[in-house]
């Protein structure tokens, strides 16, 4: 509709129609994807400064019968728009906790942590806290090994109600991480109030850290801010050794990126793996 206001002709653009059609078809398929077991989780290791695997982040994959692997960048925004993210998000939490319970039970790594992405739309559900507690209880994981990753978009809505929910889950031992920090609507005032444990430096900053002075300056500022709020810092999107060295030297606590591992199917994730770095 915004596009149409700027340029009437776009209404008749076949390209636009195809896009709309494609979206509609994708939404239709997505409604059924859960029942067909087409939604699976990949896991990406999170590394500590001694280069051991501290935990993993669960990342959703949609194995579509025709389109193949559909990127979450494509279908998560759709699912957020129409509310499908609520049942899908619950399924994700359930699958991730089940996998963690299995790894913890198999004694592969008892202290392994699991990070799960939570959309603001999920957090805003009135029964969100109960839902999370129920999944934790049902799967039998240690609540303290679960981290929920939220984004700055929670600041746009009722931040007080979000804080209340975060507090009651933190009382159970669940950890919270603020994802994509610096890319969205940031309010330093809110950040101070937010009862969280980790702050994730977005991969867009990490990507430019060596070439672009302002990205490096922003990263330095984010790290200083996180330290003053006593948050642990996770850097994501690390692809080479120079980036890692810079982030280590500047005081980041945890590290994630293709340098260590891409997100992997659980069968391919070697938790005992000695990292290449
Ligand atoms: P995110 O939470 O910021 O996840 C990090 C993204 O960066 C992942 O993309 C990951 O595969 C990618 N990545 C990791 N290391 C590197 C690297 O070294 N270089 C580069 N270029 N990329 C790297 P992915 O898996 O495509 O997920 C994209 C986004 O989709 C996620 O961003 C998250 O916002 C969303 N998402 C994924 N799974 C879920 C989910 O279960 N629930 C919700 N609500 N959102 C999800
Ligand atoms: Ca994340
Ligand atoms: Ca992120
Ligand atoms: Ca992101």
mmCIF file of C-alpha atoms in Angstrom, residues 16-261:
data_model
loop_
_atom_site.group_PDB
_atom_site.id
_atom_site.type_symbol
_atom_site.label_atom_id
_atom_site.label_comp_id
_atom_site.label_asym_id
_atom_site.label_seq_id
_atom_site.Cartn_x
_atom_site.Cartn_y
_atom_site.Cartn_z
ATOM 1 C CA UNK A 16 4.429 -7.231 -7.255
ATOM 2 C CA UNK A 17 1.490 -9.547 -7.891
ATOM 3 C CA UNK A 18 3.793 -12.520 -8.066
ATOM 4 C CA UNK A 19 5.419 -11.501 -4.813
ATOM 5 C CA UNK A 20 2.030 -11.218 -3.120
ATOM 6 C CA UNK A 21 0.987 -14.540 -4.537
ATOM 7 C CA UNK A 22 4.230 -16.149 -3.486
ATOM 8 C CA UNK A 23 3.754 -14.837 0.041
ATOM 9 C CA UNK A 24 0.187 -16.081 0.205
ATOM 10 C CA UNK A 25 1.218 -19.526 -0.964
ATOM 11 C CA UNK A 26 4.115 -19.597 1.463
ATOM 12 C CA UNK A 27 1.804 -18.705 4.364
ATOM 13 C CA UNK A 28 -0.591 -21.448 3.313
ATOM 14 C CA UNK A 29 2.253 -23.985 3.275
ATOM 15 C CA UNK A 30 3.639 -22.692 6.547
ATOM 16 C CA UNK A 31 0.329 -23.361 8.276
ATOM 17 C CA UNK A 32 0.744 -27.026 7.450
ATOM 18 C CA UNK A 33 4.515 -27.258 7.817
ATOM 19 C CA UNK A 34 4.339 -27.966 11.539
ATOM 20 C CA UNK A 35 2.143 -31.015 11.086
ATOM 21 C CA UNK A 36 4.306 -32.378 8.314
ATOM 22 C CA UNK A 37 7.530 -32.263 10.314
ATOM 23 C CA UNK A 38 8.998 -29.831 7.810
ATOM 24 C CA UNK A 39 10.239 -27.529 10.554
ATOM 25 C CA UNK A 40 13.544 -28.633 12.019
ATOM 26 C CA UNK A 41 16.218 -27.049 14.165
ATOM 27 C CA UNK A 42 19.871 -26.606 13.373
ATOM 28 C CA UNK A 43 22.312 -25.796 16.152
ATOM 29 C CA UNK A 44 25.264 -23.422 16.102
ATOM 30 C CA UNK A 45 27.955 -23.690 18.796
ATOM 31 C CA UNK A 46 28.719 -20.773 21.111
ATOM 32 C CA UNK A 47 32.367 -20.771 22.220
ATOM 33 C CA UNK A 48 34.020 -19.407 25.364
ATOM 34 C CA UNK A 49 37.347 -17.593 25.546
ATOM 35 C CA UNK A 50 39.144 -20.892 26.133
ATOM 36 C CA UNK A 51 37.637 -22.133 22.891
ATOM 37 C CA UNK A 52 35.364 -24.695 24.463
ATOM 38 C CA UNK A 53 31.754 -25.118 23.448
ATOM 39 C CA UNK A 54 29.635 -23.438 26.093
ATOM 40 C CA UNK A 55 26.336 -24.004 24.379
ATOM 41 C CA UNK A 56 24.385 -23.838 21.154
ATOM 42 C CA UNK A 57 21.792 -21.571 19.541
ATOM 43 C CA UNK A 58 18.767 -23.239 17.964
ATOM 44 C CA UNK A 59 18.038 -21.881 14.478
ATOM 45 C CA UNK A 60 14.868 -22.809 12.664
ATOM 46 C CA UNK A 61 14.907 -24.403 9.207
ATOM 47 C CA UNK A 62 11.950 -25.094 6.950
ATOM 48 C CA UNK A 63 12.472 -28.006 4.613
ATOM 49 C CA UNK A 64 9.825 -27.253 1.997
ATOM 50 C CA UNK A 65 8.846 -30.123 -0.343
ATOM 51 C CA UNK A 66 9.207 -27.914 -3.459
ATOM 52 C CA UNK A 67 11.325 -24.898 -2.510
ATOM 53 C CA UNK A 68 13.823 -26.893 -0.479
ATOM 54 C CA UNK A 69 15.401 -25.192 2.513
ATOM 55 C CA UNK A 70 13.579 -21.884 3.088
ATOM 56 C CA UNK A 71 15.580 -19.329 5.058
ATOM 57 C CA UNK A 72 14.121 -18.085 8.349
ATOM 58 C CA UNK A 73 14.828 -14.561 7.121
ATOM 59 C CA UNK A 74 12.065 -15.234 4.611
ATOM 60 C CA UNK A 75 9.407 -17.017 6.647
ATOM 61 C CA UNK A 76 9.867 -15.734 10.235
ATOM 62 C CA UNK A 77 8.724 -12.204 9.290
ATOM 63 C CA UNK A 78 5.673 -13.752 7.566
ATOM 64 C CA UNK A 79 4.938 -15.885 10.616
ATOM 65 C CA UNK A 80 5.257 -12.817 12.822
ATOM 66 C CA UNK A 81 2.795 -10.840 10.699
ATOM 67 C CA UNK A 82 0.024 -13.410 10.852
ATOM 68 C CA UNK A 83 0.609 -14.780 14.332
ATOM 69 C CA UNK A 84 1.783 -18.224 13.215
ATOM 70 C CA UNK A 85 4.985 -17.479 15.117
ATOM 71 C CA UNK A 86 3.121 -18.251 18.350
ATOM 72 C CA UNK A 87 2.490 -21.982 17.728
ATOM 73 C CA UNK A 88 5.728 -22.292 15.732
ATOM 74 C CA UNK A 89 7.698 -20.654 18.535
ATOM 75 C CA UNK A 90 6.248 -23.058 21.061
ATOM 76 C CA UNK A 91 7.189 -25.975 18.823
ATOM 77 C CA UNK A 92 10.728 -24.576 18.513
ATOM 78 C CA UNK A 93 11.088 -24.295 22.287
ATOM 79 C CA UNK A 94 9.784 -27.817 22.728
ATOM 80 C CA UNK A 95 12.149 -29.292 20.107
ATOM 81 C CA UNK A 96 15.164 -27.391 21.446
ATOM 82 C CA UNK A 97 14.522 -28.438 25.061
ATOM 83 C CA UNK A 98 13.969 -32.059 24.043
ATOM 84 C CA UNK A 99 17.281 -32.059 22.186
ATOM 85 C CA UNK A 100 19.044 -30.456 25.135
ATOM 86 C CA UNK A 101 17.542 -33.008 27.529
ATOM 87 C CA UNK A 102 18.874 -35.765 25.291
ATOM 88 C CA UNK A 103 22.374 -34.274 25.150
ATOM 89 C CA UNK A 104 22.373 -33.654 28.899
ATOM 90 C CA UNK A 105 21.107 -37.146 29.590
ATOM 91 C CA UNK A 106 23.611 -38.802 27.268
ATOM 92 C CA UNK A 107 26.185 -37.079 29.425
ATOM 93 C CA UNK A 108 27.830 -35.605 26.360
ATOM 94 C CA UNK A 109 28.124 -32.296 28.076
ATOM 95 C CA UNK A 110 26.158 -31.753 31.252
ATOM 96 C CA UNK A 111 26.760 -27.999 31.369
ATOM 97 C CA UNK A 112 25.729 -27.368 27.771
ATOM 98 C CA UNK A 113 23.379 -24.401 27.354
ATOM 99 C CA UNK A 114 20.621 -23.916 24.781
ATOM 100 C CA UNK A 115 19.701 -20.518 23.351
ATOM 101 C CA UNK A 116 16.280 -20.146 21.720
ATOM 102 C CA UNK A 117 15.052 -17.138 19.735
ATOM 103 C CA UNK A 118 11.799 -15.672 21.030
ATOM 104 C CA UNK A 119 9.746 -13.261 18.949
ATOM 105 C CA UNK A 120 8.167 -10.257 20.651
ATOM 106 C CA UNK A 121 4.772 -11.540 19.564
ATOM 107 C CA UNK A 122 5.367 -14.704 21.641
ATOM 108 C CA UNK A 123 6.534 -12.777 24.675
ATOM 109 C CA UNK A 124 3.363 -10.691 24.479
ATOM 110 C CA UNK A 125 1.115 -13.743 24.807
ATOM 111 C CA UNK A 126 -0.616 -13.671 28.202
ATOM 112 C CA UNK A 127 0.341 -17.309 28.876
ATOM 113 C CA UNK A 128 3.980 -16.990 27.772
ATOM 114 C CA UNK A 129 5.511 -17.560 31.217
ATOM 115 C CA UNK A 130 3.340 -20.625 31.888
ATOM 116 C CA UNK A 131 4.102 -22.020 28.433
ATOM 117 C CA UNK A 132 7.868 -21.803 28.996
ATOM 118 C CA UNK A 133 7.643 -23.285 32.504
ATOM 119 C CA UNK A 134 5.504 -26.138 31.170
ATOM 120 C CA UNK A 135 7.981 -26.991 28.403
ATOM 121 C CA UNK A 136 10.913 -26.889 30.829
ATOM 122 C CA UNK A 137 9.087 -29.157 33.283
ATOM 123 C CA UNK A 138 7.912 -31.575 30.613
ATOM 124 C CA UNK A 139 11.325 -31.999 28.996
ATOM 125 C CA UNK A 140 13.137 -32.181 32.322
ATOM 126 C CA UNK A 141 15.998 -29.836 31.432
ATOM 127 C CA UNK A 142 17.735 -27.682 34.029
ATOM 128 C CA UNK A 143 16.059 -24.288 33.692
ATOM 129 C CA UNK A 144 19.448 -22.638 34.183
ATOM 130 C CA UNK A 145 20.726 -24.158 30.954
ATOM 131 C CA UNK A 146 18.082 -22.375 28.884
ATOM 132 C CA UNK A 147 18.671 -18.898 27.445
ATOM 133 C CA UNK A 148 15.905 -16.986 25.697
ATOM 134 C CA UNK A 149 17.062 -14.521 23.037
ATOM 135 C CA UNK A 150 14.868 -11.447 22.658
ATOM 136 C CA UNK A 151 15.345 -8.333 20.546
ATOM 137 C CA UNK A 152 15.116 -4.608 21.041
ATOM 138 C CA UNK A 153 11.635 -4.654 19.518
ATOM 139 C CA UNK A 154 10.266 -5.418 22.993
ATOM 140 C CA UNK A 155 10.966 -1.757 23.819
ATOM 141 C CA UNK A 156 8.279 -0.668 21.374
ATOM 142 C CA UNK A 157 5.477 -2.341 23.288
ATOM 143 C CA UNK A 158 4.589 -2.606 26.938
ATOM 144 C CA UNK A 159 8.086 -2.850 28.332
ATOM 145 C CA UNK A 160 6.906 -3.147 31.946
ATOM 146 C CA UNK A 161 4.853 -6.224 31.256
ATOM 147 C CA UNK A 162 7.835 -7.720 29.393
ATOM 148 C CA UNK A 163 10.062 -7.014 32.401
ATOM 149 C CA UNK A 164 7.594 -8.722 34.751
ATOM 150 C CA UNK A 165 7.582 -11.821 32.558
ATOM 151 C CA UNK A 166 11.357 -11.887 32.232
ATOM 152 C CA UNK A 167 11.700 -11.572 36.000
ATOM 153 C CA UNK A 168 9.400 -14.481 36.747
ATOM 154 C CA UNK A 169 11.285 -16.744 34.326
ATOM 155 C CA UNK A 170 14.640 -15.587 35.680
ATOM 156 C CA UNK A 171 13.445 -16.614 39.140
ATOM 157 C CA UNK A 172 13.294 -20.144 37.733
ATOM 158 C CA UNK A 173 16.897 -19.805 36.577
ATOM 159 C CA UNK A 174 16.247 -19.126 32.904
ATOM 160 C CA UNK A 175 18.686 -16.671 31.292
ATOM 161 C CA UNK A 176 17.924 -13.832 28.888
ATOM 162 C CA UNK A 177 19.963 -12.441 26.059
ATOM 163 C CA UNK A 178 19.378 -9.257 24.061
ATOM 164 C CA UNK A 179 19.964 -10.154 20.406
ATOM 165 C CA UNK A 180 20.939 -7.957 17.438
ATOM 166 C CA UNK A 181 21.916 -5.188 19.784
ATOM 167 C CA UNK A 182 22.510 -1.848 18.086
ATOM 168 C CA UNK A 183 20.496 -2.559 14.948
ATOM 169 C CA UNK A 184 17.033 -1.597 16.085
ATOM 170 C CA UNK A 185 15.203 0.739 18.348
ATOM 171 C CA UNK A 186 17.630 1.165 21.226
ATOM 172 C CA UNK A 187 16.938 3.034 24.357
ATOM 173 C CA UNK A 188 19.750 3.103 26.847
ATOM 174 C CA UNK A 189 17.272 4.004 29.588
ATOM 175 C CA UNK A 190 15.323 0.825 28.965
ATOM 176 C CA UNK A 191 18.442 -1.254 28.621
ATOM 177 C CA UNK A 192 19.360 -0.287 32.174
ATOM 178 C CA UNK A 193 15.978 -1.524 33.426
ATOM 179 C CA UNK A 194 15.948 -4.730 31.479
ATOM 180 C CA UNK A 195 16.788 -7.728 33.688
ATOM 181 C CA UNK A 196 19.000 -9.666 31.276
ATOM 182 C CA UNK A 197 22.189 -11.710 31.387
ATOM 183 C CA UNK A 198 23.751 -11.424 27.938
ATOM 184 C CA UNK A 199 24.051 -8.876 25.209
ATOM 185 C CA UNK A 200 24.751 -10.030 21.656
ATOM 186 C CA UNK A 201 26.726 -7.778 19.362
ATOM 187 C CA UNK A 202 25.096 -7.990 15.972
ATOM 188 C CA UNK A 203 27.008 -9.620 13.160
ATOM 189 C CA UNK A 204 26.765 -6.477 11.034
ATOM 190 C CA UNK A 205 29.220 -4.740 13.405
ATOM 191 C CA UNK A 206 31.466 -7.775 13.695
ATOM 192 C CA UNK A 207 31.568 -8.031 9.927
ATOM 193 C CA UNK A 208 33.044 -4.511 9.500
ATOM 194 C CA UNK A 209 35.102 -4.358 12.654
ATOM 195 C CA UNK A 210 38.486 -4.398 10.920
ATOM 196 C CA UNK A 211 37.646 -2.223 7.911
ATOM 197 C CA UNK A 212 35.247 0.327 9.276
ATOM 198 C CA UNK A 213 36.302 2.634 12.094
ATOM 199 C CA UNK A 214 32.747 3.521 13.086
ATOM 200 C CA UNK A 215 31.723 -0.140 13.415
ATOM 201 C CA UNK A 216 34.732 -0.741 15.630
ATOM 202 C CA UNK A 217 33.865 2.350 17.675
ATOM 203 C CA UNK A 218 30.279 1.156 18.088
ATOM 204 C CA UNK A 219 31.478 -2.282 19.164
ATOM 205 C CA UNK A 220 33.833 -0.706 21.726
ATOM 206 C CA UNK A 221 30.949 1.379 23.078
ATOM 207 C CA UNK A 222 28.582 -1.608 23.251
ATOM 208 C CA UNK A 223 31.188 -3.669 25.113
ATOM 209 C CA UNK A 224 31.826 -0.861 27.618
ATOM 210 C CA UNK A 225 28.104 -0.391 28.141
ATOM 211 C CA UNK A 226 27.512 -4.117 28.652
ATOM 212 C CA UNK A 227 30.373 -4.316 31.143
ATOM 213 C CA UNK A 228 29.035 -1.397 33.146
ATOM 214 C CA UNK A 229 25.658 -3.161 33.328
ATOM 215 C CA UNK A 230 27.435 -6.420 34.279
ATOM 216 C CA UNK A 231 26.185 -8.262 31.229
ATOM 217 C CA UNK A 232 28.142 -10.979 29.473
ATOM 218 C CA UNK A 233 28.898 -10.212 25.848
ATOM 219 C CA UNK A 234 28.368 -12.603 22.964
ATOM 220 C CA UNK A 235 29.787 -11.661 19.568
ATOM 221 C CA UNK A 236 28.074 -13.291 16.598
ATOM 222 C CA UNK A 237 28.945 -13.664 12.931
ATOM 223 C CA UNK A 238 32.679 -14.213 13.441
ATOM 224 C CA UNK A 239 34.140 -15.450 10.178
ATOM 225 C CA UNK A 240 37.892 -15.020 10.534
ATOM 226 C CA UNK A 241 40.728 -15.051 13.046
ATOM 227 C CA UNK A 242 41.378 -11.311 12.865
ATOM 228 C CA UNK A 243 37.812 -10.590 13.953
ATOM 229 C CA UNK A 244 38.116 -13.115 16.767
ATOM 230 C CA UNK A 245 41.419 -11.653 17.962
ATOM 231 C CA UNK A 246 39.952 -8.155 17.990
ATOM 232 C CA UNK A 247 36.874 -9.287 19.956
ATOM 233 C CA UNK A 248 38.992 -11.266 22.436
ATOM 234 C CA UNK A 249 41.336 -8.318 22.940
ATOM 235 C CA UNK A 250 38.374 -5.998 23.473
ATOM 236 C CA UNK A 251 36.793 -8.124 26.178
ATOM 237 C CA UNK A 252 33.994 -10.186 24.638
ATOM 238 C CA UNK A 253 33.063 -13.281 26.627
ATOM 239 C CA UNK A 254 31.501 -15.636 24.082
ATOM 240 C CA UNK A 255 31.879 -16.169 20.368
ATOM 241 C CA UNK A 256 29.749 -17.516 17.569
ATOM 242 C CA UNK A 257 30.244 -17.703 13.820
ATOM 243 C CA UNK A 258 31.261 -19.644 10.738
ATOM 244 C CA UNK A 259 34.881 -19.544 11.924
ATOM 245 C CA UNK A 260 33.912 -22.145 14.510
ATOM 246 C CA UNK A 261 30.938 -23.772 12.868
#
